[in-house]
Tab-separated table of C-alpha atoms in Angstrom:
chain	number	residue	atom	x	y	z
A	3	ARG	CA	-185.989	-88.495	22.566
A	4	PHE	CA	-183.455	-85.965	21.310
A	5	GLN	CA	-184.796	-83.192	23.552
A	6	GLU	CA	-184.804	-85.541	26.534
A	7	LEU	CA	-181.129	-86.426	25.912
A	8	GLN	CA	-180.254	-82.764	25.442
A	9	LYS	CA	-181.792	-81.950	28.819
A	10	GLU	CA	-179.914	-84.818	30.510
A	11	VAL	CA	-176.584	-83.730	29.051
A	12	SER	CA	-177.081	-80.116	30.129
A	13	GLU	CA	-177.911	-81.251	33.701
A	14	LEU	CA	-174.738	-83.367	33.720
A	15	THR	CA	-172.770	-80.357	32.476
A	16	GLU	CA	-174.055	-78.319	35.384
A	17	ALA	CA	-173.246	-81.086	37.885
A	18	GLU	CA	-169.709	-81.413	36.520
A	19	GLU	CA	-169.080	-77.666	36.717
A	20	LYS	CA	-170.263	-77.661	40.349
A	21	LEU	CA	-167.869	-80.534	41.142
A	22	ASP	CA	-164.977	-78.701	39.480
A	23	GLU	CA	-165.668	-75.674	41.646
A	24	LEU	CA	-165.802	-77.763	44.853
A	25	ILE	CA	-162.583	-79.625	43.946
A	26	ASN	CA	-160.756	-76.345	43.409
A	27	LYS	CA	-162.109	-74.946	46.678
A	28	CYS	CA	-161.211	-78.097	48.611
A	29	SER	CA	-157.687	-78.252	47.126
A	30	LEU	CA	-157.087	-74.645	48.122
A	31	GLN	CA	-158.415	-75.264	51.656
A	32	LEU	CA	-156.122	-78.297	52.026
A	33	ARG	CA	-153.093	-76.408	50.771
A	34	LEU	CA	-153.724	-73.475	53.132
A	35	LEU	CA	-154.284	-75.926	55.980
A	36	THR	CA	-151.021	-77.844	55.456
A	37	GLU	CA	-148.981	-74.711	54.799
A	38	ASP	CA	-150.187	-72.897	57.938
A	39	THR	CA	-147.170	-72.501	60.267
A	40	HIS	CA	-148.865	-73.894	63.390
A	41	ASN	CA	-150.386	-76.802	61.522
A	42	LYS	CA	-147.040	-77.543	59.886
A	43	LYS	CA	-145.463	-77.803	63.338
A	44	LEU	CA	-148.259	-80.062	64.631
A	45	GLY	CA	-148.428	-82.133	61.439
A	46	TYR	CA	-146.416	-85.134	62.608
A	47	VAL	CA	-146.843	-88.756	63.598
A	48	ARG	CA	-144.850	-90.670	66.220
A	49	CYS	CA	-142.822	-93.791	65.579
A	50	GLN	CA	-145.346	-95.736	67.645
A	51	ASP	CA	-148.112	-94.515	65.314
A	52	LEU	CA	-146.272	-96.074	62.367
A	53	ARG	CA	-145.904	-99.381	64.230
A	54	ASN	CA	-149.650	-99.329	64.886
A	55	THR	CA	-150.405	-99.106	61.180
A	56	VAL	CA	-148.406	-102.045	59.838
A	57	ASP	CA	-149.505	-105.658	60.180
A	58	PRO	CA	-147.690	-107.567	61.644
A	59	PRO	CA	-146.199	-104.752	63.750
A	60	ASP	CA	-142.709	-106.293	64.027
A	61	GLN	CA	-141.583	-105.409	60.525
A	62	ILE	CA	-138.809	-103.209	59.191
A	63	ILE	CA	-140.341	-99.762	58.659
A	64	MET	CA	-138.272	-97.419	56.523
A	65	VAL	CA	-139.297	-93.755	56.514
A	66	ILE	CA	-138.502	-91.551	53.518
A	67	ARG	CA	-138.754	-87.765	53.684
A	68	ALA	CA	-137.953	-86.247	50.308
A	69	PRO	CA	-138.062	-82.753	48.783
A	70	ALA	CA	-140.968	-82.027	46.411
A	71	GLU	CA	-140.811	-83.583	42.952
A	72	THR	CA	-138.416	-86.345	43.962
A	73	ALA	CA	-138.605	-89.130	41.387
A	74	MET	CA	-139.302	-92.595	42.787
A	75	GLN	CA	-138.965	-95.560	40.457
A	76	VAL	CA	-140.136	-99.032	41.453
A	77	SER	CA	-139.065	-101.955	39.270
A	78	GLU	CA	-141.310	-104.743	38.165
A	79	PRO	CA	-140.671	-107.639	40.609
A	80	SER	CA	-139.553	-109.931	37.783
A	81	GLU	CA	-136.508	-107.661	37.595
A	82	GLY	CA	-135.926	-107.859	41.359
A	83	TYR	CA	-137.473	-105.737	44.064
A	84	GLN	CA	-135.726	-102.440	43.408
A	85	ILE	CA	-136.537	-98.819	44.327
A	86	SER	CA	-134.542	-95.829	43.142
A	87	LEU	CA	-134.967	-92.269	44.445
A	88	LYS	CA	-133.626	-89.213	42.672
A	89	SER	CA	-134.026	-85.682	44.042
A	90	SER	CA	-133.266	-82.438	42.240
A	91	LYS	CA	-134.103	-80.073	45.099
A	92	GLY	CA	-132.166	-81.272	48.074
A	93	PRO	CA	-130.976	-84.301	50.069
A	94	ILE	CA	-133.367	-87.145	50.837
A	95	ASP	CA	-133.783	-88.321	54.417
A	96	VAL	CA	-134.150	-92.065	54.938
A	97	PHE	CA	-134.246	-93.711	58.349
A	98	LEU	CA	-135.565	-96.825	60.023
A	99	CYS	CA	-138.367	-96.543	62.537
A	100	PRO	CA	-136.932	-97.804	65.853
A	101	GLU	CA	-138.381	-101.006	67.289
A	102	ASP	CA	-139.609	-99.700	70.623
B	5	ARG	CA	-144.068	-101.441	31.612
B	6	SER	CA	-141.216	-102.776	33.695
B	7	ARG	CA	-141.065	-99.781	36.030
B	8	ILE	CA	-143.485	-97.432	37.778
B	9	LEU	CA	-142.235	-93.861	38.065
B	10	ILE	CA	-143.950	-91.471	40.504
B	11	SER	CA	-143.189	-88.166	42.168
B	12	ILE	CA	-142.970	-88.022	45.979
B	13	GLY	CA	-142.305	-85.265	48.505
B	14	GLU	CA	-145.579	-83.410	48.194
B	15	SER	CA	-148.178	-83.327	50.939
B	16	PHE	CA	-151.268	-85.342	50.334
B	17	GLY	CA	-150.783	-86.677	46.845
B	18	SER	CA	-153.298	-88.847	45.127
B	19	ALA	CA	-153.854	-92.004	47.157
B	20	ASP	CA	-154.012	-94.582	44.410
B	21	LYS	CA	-150.441	-94.291	43.062
B	22	PHE	CA	-149.093	-96.518	45.858
B	23	GLN	CA	-152.019	-98.915	45.541
B	24	LYS	CA	-150.924	-99.657	41.970
B	25	ILE	CA	-147.324	-100.255	43.080
B	26	ASN	CA	-148.360	-102.519	45.967
B	27	GLN	CA	-150.635	-104.477	43.632
B	28	MET	CA	-147.765	-104.886	41.157
B	29	LEU	CA	-145.436	-106.064	43.930
B	30	SER	CA	-147.857	-108.446	45.590
B	31	SER	CA	-149.124	-109.879	42.304
B	32	SER	CA	-145.625	-111.023	41.325
B	33	ASP	CA	-144.757	-114.683	41.529
B	34	TRP	CA	-141.133	-113.619	41.518
B	35	SER	CA	-140.496	-114.629	45.140
B	36	LEU	CA	-142.409	-117.836	44.502
B	37	LYS	CA	-140.197	-118.598	41.464
B	38	ARG	CA	-137.064	-117.850	43.457
B	39	SER	CA	-138.149	-119.998	46.383
B	40	LEU	CA	-138.998	-122.822	43.960
B	41	ASP	CA	-135.612	-122.774	42.271
B	42	GLY	CA	-133.984	-122.063	45.662
B	43	GLY	CA	-132.271	-119.066	44.098
B	44	SER	CA	-130.043	-116.916	46.314
B	45	ALA	CA	-130.814	-113.224	46.890
B	46	PRO	CA	-130.775	-111.298	43.568
B	47	LYS	CA	-127.579	-109.542	42.603
B	48	PRO	CA	-128.132	-105.750	42.702
B	49	LEU	CA	-129.094	-104.798	39.185
B	50	LYS	CA	-126.999	-101.653	39.169
B	51	ARG	CA	-125.121	-99.536	41.655
B	52	LEU	CA	-124.875	-95.766	41.879
C	5	ALA	CA	-181.119	-90.721	15.149
C	6	GLN	CA	-177.430	-89.904	14.567
C	7	GLU	CA	-177.660	-86.851	16.807
C	8	CYS	CA	-179.299	-88.980	19.513
C	9	GLU	CA	-176.404	-91.417	19.288
C	10	ASP	CA	-173.902	-88.565	19.649
C	11	LEU	CA	-175.761	-87.243	22.703
C	12	LYS	CA	-175.828	-90.684	24.300
C	13	ALA	CA	-172.045	-90.939	23.865
C	14	GLU	CA	-171.629	-87.446	25.321
C	15	ARG	CA	-173.850	-88.389	28.269
C	16	GLN	CA	-171.739	-91.513	28.910
C	17	ARG	CA	-168.491	-89.526	28.822
C	18	ARG	CA	-169.833	-86.921	31.249
C	19	GLN	CA	-171.156	-89.554	33.670
C	20	GLU	CA	-167.733	-91.211	33.789
C	21	ARG	CA	-165.967	-87.873	34.349
C	22	ILE	CA	-168.431	-86.957	37.119
C	23	LYS	CA	-167.799	-90.293	38.849
C	24	GLN	CA	-164.032	-89.757	38.706
C	25	LYS	CA	-164.378	-86.173	40.035
C	26	GLN	CA	-166.628	-87.329	42.875
C	27	SER	CA	-163.861	-89.760	43.920
C	28	GLN	CA	-161.309	-86.978	43.749
C	29	LEU	CA	-163.459	-84.666	45.885
C	30	GLN	CA	-164.101	-87.428	48.432
C	31	GLU	CA	-160.347	-88.082	48.741
C	32	LEU	CA	-159.694	-84.362	49.269
C	33	ILE	CA	-162.373	-84.220	51.987
C	34	VAL	CA	-160.928	-87.297	53.728
C	35	GLN	CA	-157.419	-85.786	53.622
C	36	GLN	CA	-158.652	-82.484	55.031
C	37	ILE	CA	-160.504	-84.176	57.923
C	38	ALA	CA	-157.604	-86.545	58.680
C	39	PHE	CA	-155.075	-83.714	58.789
C	40	LYS	CA	-157.275	-81.535	61.023
C	41	ASN	CA	-157.748	-84.466	63.410
C	42	LEU	CA	-154.000	-85.133	63.465
C	43	VAL	CA	-153.225	-81.505	64.350
C	44	GLN	CA	-155.977	-81.517	66.998
C	45	ARG	CA	-154.698	-84.764	68.528
C	46	ASN	CA	-151.089	-83.572	68.692
C	47	ARG	CA	-152.140	-80.221	70.139
C	48	GLU	CA	-154.094	-81.961	72.931
C	49	VAL	CA	-151.213	-84.363	73.703
C	50	GLU	CA	-148.723	-81.479	73.880
C	51	GLN	CA	-151.052	-79.468	76.124
C	52	GLN	CA	-151.476	-82.446	78.473
C	53	SER	CA	-147.752	-83.243	78.610
C	54	LYS	CA	-146.955	-79.508	78.628
C	55	ARG	CA	-144.078	-80.031	76.174
C	56	SER	CA	-143.360	-80.848	72.542
C	57	PRO	CA	-142.089	-84.359	71.804
C	58	SER	CA	-138.354	-84.671	71.111
C	59	ALA	CA	-137.486	-84.295	67.435
C	60	ASN	CA	-136.116	-87.823	67.098
C	61	THR	CA	-139.409	-89.436	68.121
C	62	ILE	CA	-141.632	-87.769	65.531
C	63	ILE	CA	-141.900	-87.837	61.744
C	64	GLN	CA	-143.036	-84.618	60.138
C	65	LEU	CA	-145.423	-84.799	57.163
C	66	PRO	CA	-145.011	-85.308	54.207
C	67	PHE	CA	-143.340	-88.711	54.293
C	68	ILE	CA	-143.736	-92.173	52.845
C	69	ILE	CA	-143.029	-95.488	54.522
C	70	ILE	CA	-141.750	-98.779	53.166
C	71	ASN	CA	-142.478	-101.817	55.307
C	72	THR	CA	-141.099	-105.295	54.803
C	73	SER	CA	-140.458	-108.474	56.756
C	74	LYS	CA	-137.628	-108.428	59.286
C	75	LYS	CA	-136.047	-111.287	57.338
C	76	THR	CA	-135.685	-109.146	54.219
C	77	ILE	CA	-132.158	-108.267	53.136
C	78	ILE	CA	-131.943	-104.684	51.907
C	79	ASP	CA	-128.994	-103.597	49.807
C	80	CYS	CA	-128.738	-99.800	49.803
C	81	SER	CA	-126.510	-97.472	47.736
C	82	ILE	CA	-126.450	-93.747	48.498
C	83	SER	CA	-124.837	-90.930	46.535
C	84	ASN	CA	-122.492	-88.673	48.526
C	85	ASP	CA	-124.860	-85.719	48.402
C	86	LYS	CA	-127.847	-87.918	49.443
C	87	PHE	CA	-129.712	-86.824	46.329
C	88	GLU	CA	-129.887	-90.408	45.023
C	89	TYR	CA	-130.712	-93.721	46.687
C	90	LEU	CA	-130.914	-97.208	45.279
C	91	PHE	CA	-132.518	-100.037	47.288
C	92	ASN	CA	-132.544	-103.716	46.389
C	93	PHE	CA	-134.796	-105.932	48.487
C	94	ASP	CA	-134.607	-109.700	48.387
C	95	SER	CA	-138.263	-109.994	49.318
C	96	MET	CA	-141.545	-108.207	48.944
C	97	PHE	CA	-142.223	-104.810	50.497
C	98	GLU	CA	-145.120	-102.343	50.634
C	99	ILE	CA	-145.112	-98.585	50.132
C	100	HIS	CA	-147.622	-96.253	51.808
C	101	ASP	CA	-147.923	-92.503	51.974
C	102	ASP	CA	-148.722	-90.310	54.958
C	103	VAL	CA	-152.432	-90.113	54.109
C	104	GLU	CA	-152.718	-93.896	54.260
C	105	VAL	CA	-151.018	-93.849	57.678
C	106	LEU	CA	-153.487	-91.216	58.947
C	107	LYS	CA	-156.424	-93.271	57.652
C	108	ARG	CA	-155.080	-96.387	59.393
C	109	LEU	CA	-154.744	-94.373	62.604
C	110	GLY	CA	-158.495	-93.740	62.346
C	111	LEU	CA	-158.011	-90.004	61.879
C	112	ALA	CA	-160.337	-89.970	58.834
C	113	LEU	CA	-163.128	-91.280	61.142
C	114	GLY	CA	-163.888	-94.223	58.832
C	115	LEU	CA	-165.100	-91.950	56.023
C	116	GLU	CA	-162.680	-93.548	53.562
C	117	SER	CA	-164.525	-96.861	53.869
C	118	GLY	CA	-168.019	-95.504	54.474
C	119	ARG	CA	-168.123	-96.993	57.970
C	120	CYS	CA	-168.844	-94.078	60.256
C	121	SER	CA	-170.708	-93.920	63.571
C	122	ALA	CA	-173.293	-91.154	64.096
C	123	GLU	CA	-170.890	-89.442	66.499
C	124	GLN	CA	-168.024	-89.603	64.010
C	125	MET	CA	-170.268	-88.245	61.250
C	126	LYS	CA	-171.180	-85.300	63.478
C	127	ILE	CA	-167.495	-84.550	64.121
C	128	ALA	CA	-166.618	-84.946	60.425
C	129	THR	CA	-169.331	-82.557	59.208
C	130	SER	CA	-168.241	-79.990	61.794
C	131	LEU	CA	-164.730	-80.059	60.328
C	132	VAL	CA	-165.666	-79.024	56.761
C	133	SER	CA	-167.310	-76.008	55.151
C	134	LYS	CA	-171.102	-76.005	54.587
C	135	ALA	CA	-170.751	-76.655	50.864
C	136	LEU	CA	-168.938	-79.938	51.580
C	137	GLN	CA	-171.203	-81.221	54.364
C	138	PRO	CA	-173.655	-83.062	52.055
C	139	TYR	CA	-170.705	-84.986	50.604
C	140	VAL	CA	-169.463	-85.916	54.083
C	141	THR	CA	-172.933	-87.171	55.030
C	142	GLU	CA	-173.125	-89.205	51.828
C	143	MET	CA	-169.700	-90.753	52.453
C	144	ALA	CA	-170.528	-91.477	56.085
C	145	GLN	CA	-173.597	-93.353	54.908
C	146	GLY	CA	-171.528	-95.572	52.697
C	147	SER	CA	-171.645	-94.102	49.208
C	148	VAL	CA	-167.912	-93.909	48.673
C	149	ASN	CA	-166.659	-94.224	45.093
């Protein structure tokens, strides 16, 4: 029984190491992809796209573009629906998605 | 417990951080309570 | 017997970690495919219209969106340097990030929910490296953590 368990655990160890390697590889691929100049320029959505993703479509849609590591704090509803944003690396852009 | 603090501004963060927030917001009976007692809109808790 | 118990606990811990890491890898694969499809789509649209869209009609990644009913009253305070914002809503809202928007636009080809047509699966596997293709096939056939 002990040897059986030992074998199982070593197989799981191998499987986990393989996953770690794939996760690192995939994270690197994604970072290179999103940081590529051309892709950066083509990495956008249109206002109409945003309207197509909310249900019902005629809602207020607020878009927030913030520098990296901006802190967002959302309060527990019992304290009121409150969101605070605090950036340390630059101004935060907030705008409403136009209706049409 | 009364607040969720996350970091935004990076590309492609982990998906589930907003799921937790949306669950917290939609699970609240706060709006229900307010509509029951006919309360007016909440006073802003604090101002910058 | 004690050593068997310890090994069983170790096996349990590893199985849980592997499950969590499989989810993480699946999310990374979905994000990679969605982003590649977004870039491809925008490139084709720009080639057809022979021009780039005007800056005020597009939203560059990364972004997040907050959507709420049109009846909601939003009280907003902004610091002079725009480094700090404070929003008070009088009703419920939702927050989504750019990846969620791409998924809802169908750019992840249904992989995120394991509902993929054969054609979409073919496209998805062609968008990732060989090492990741078995995972894409698995996800396309519904085994999404």
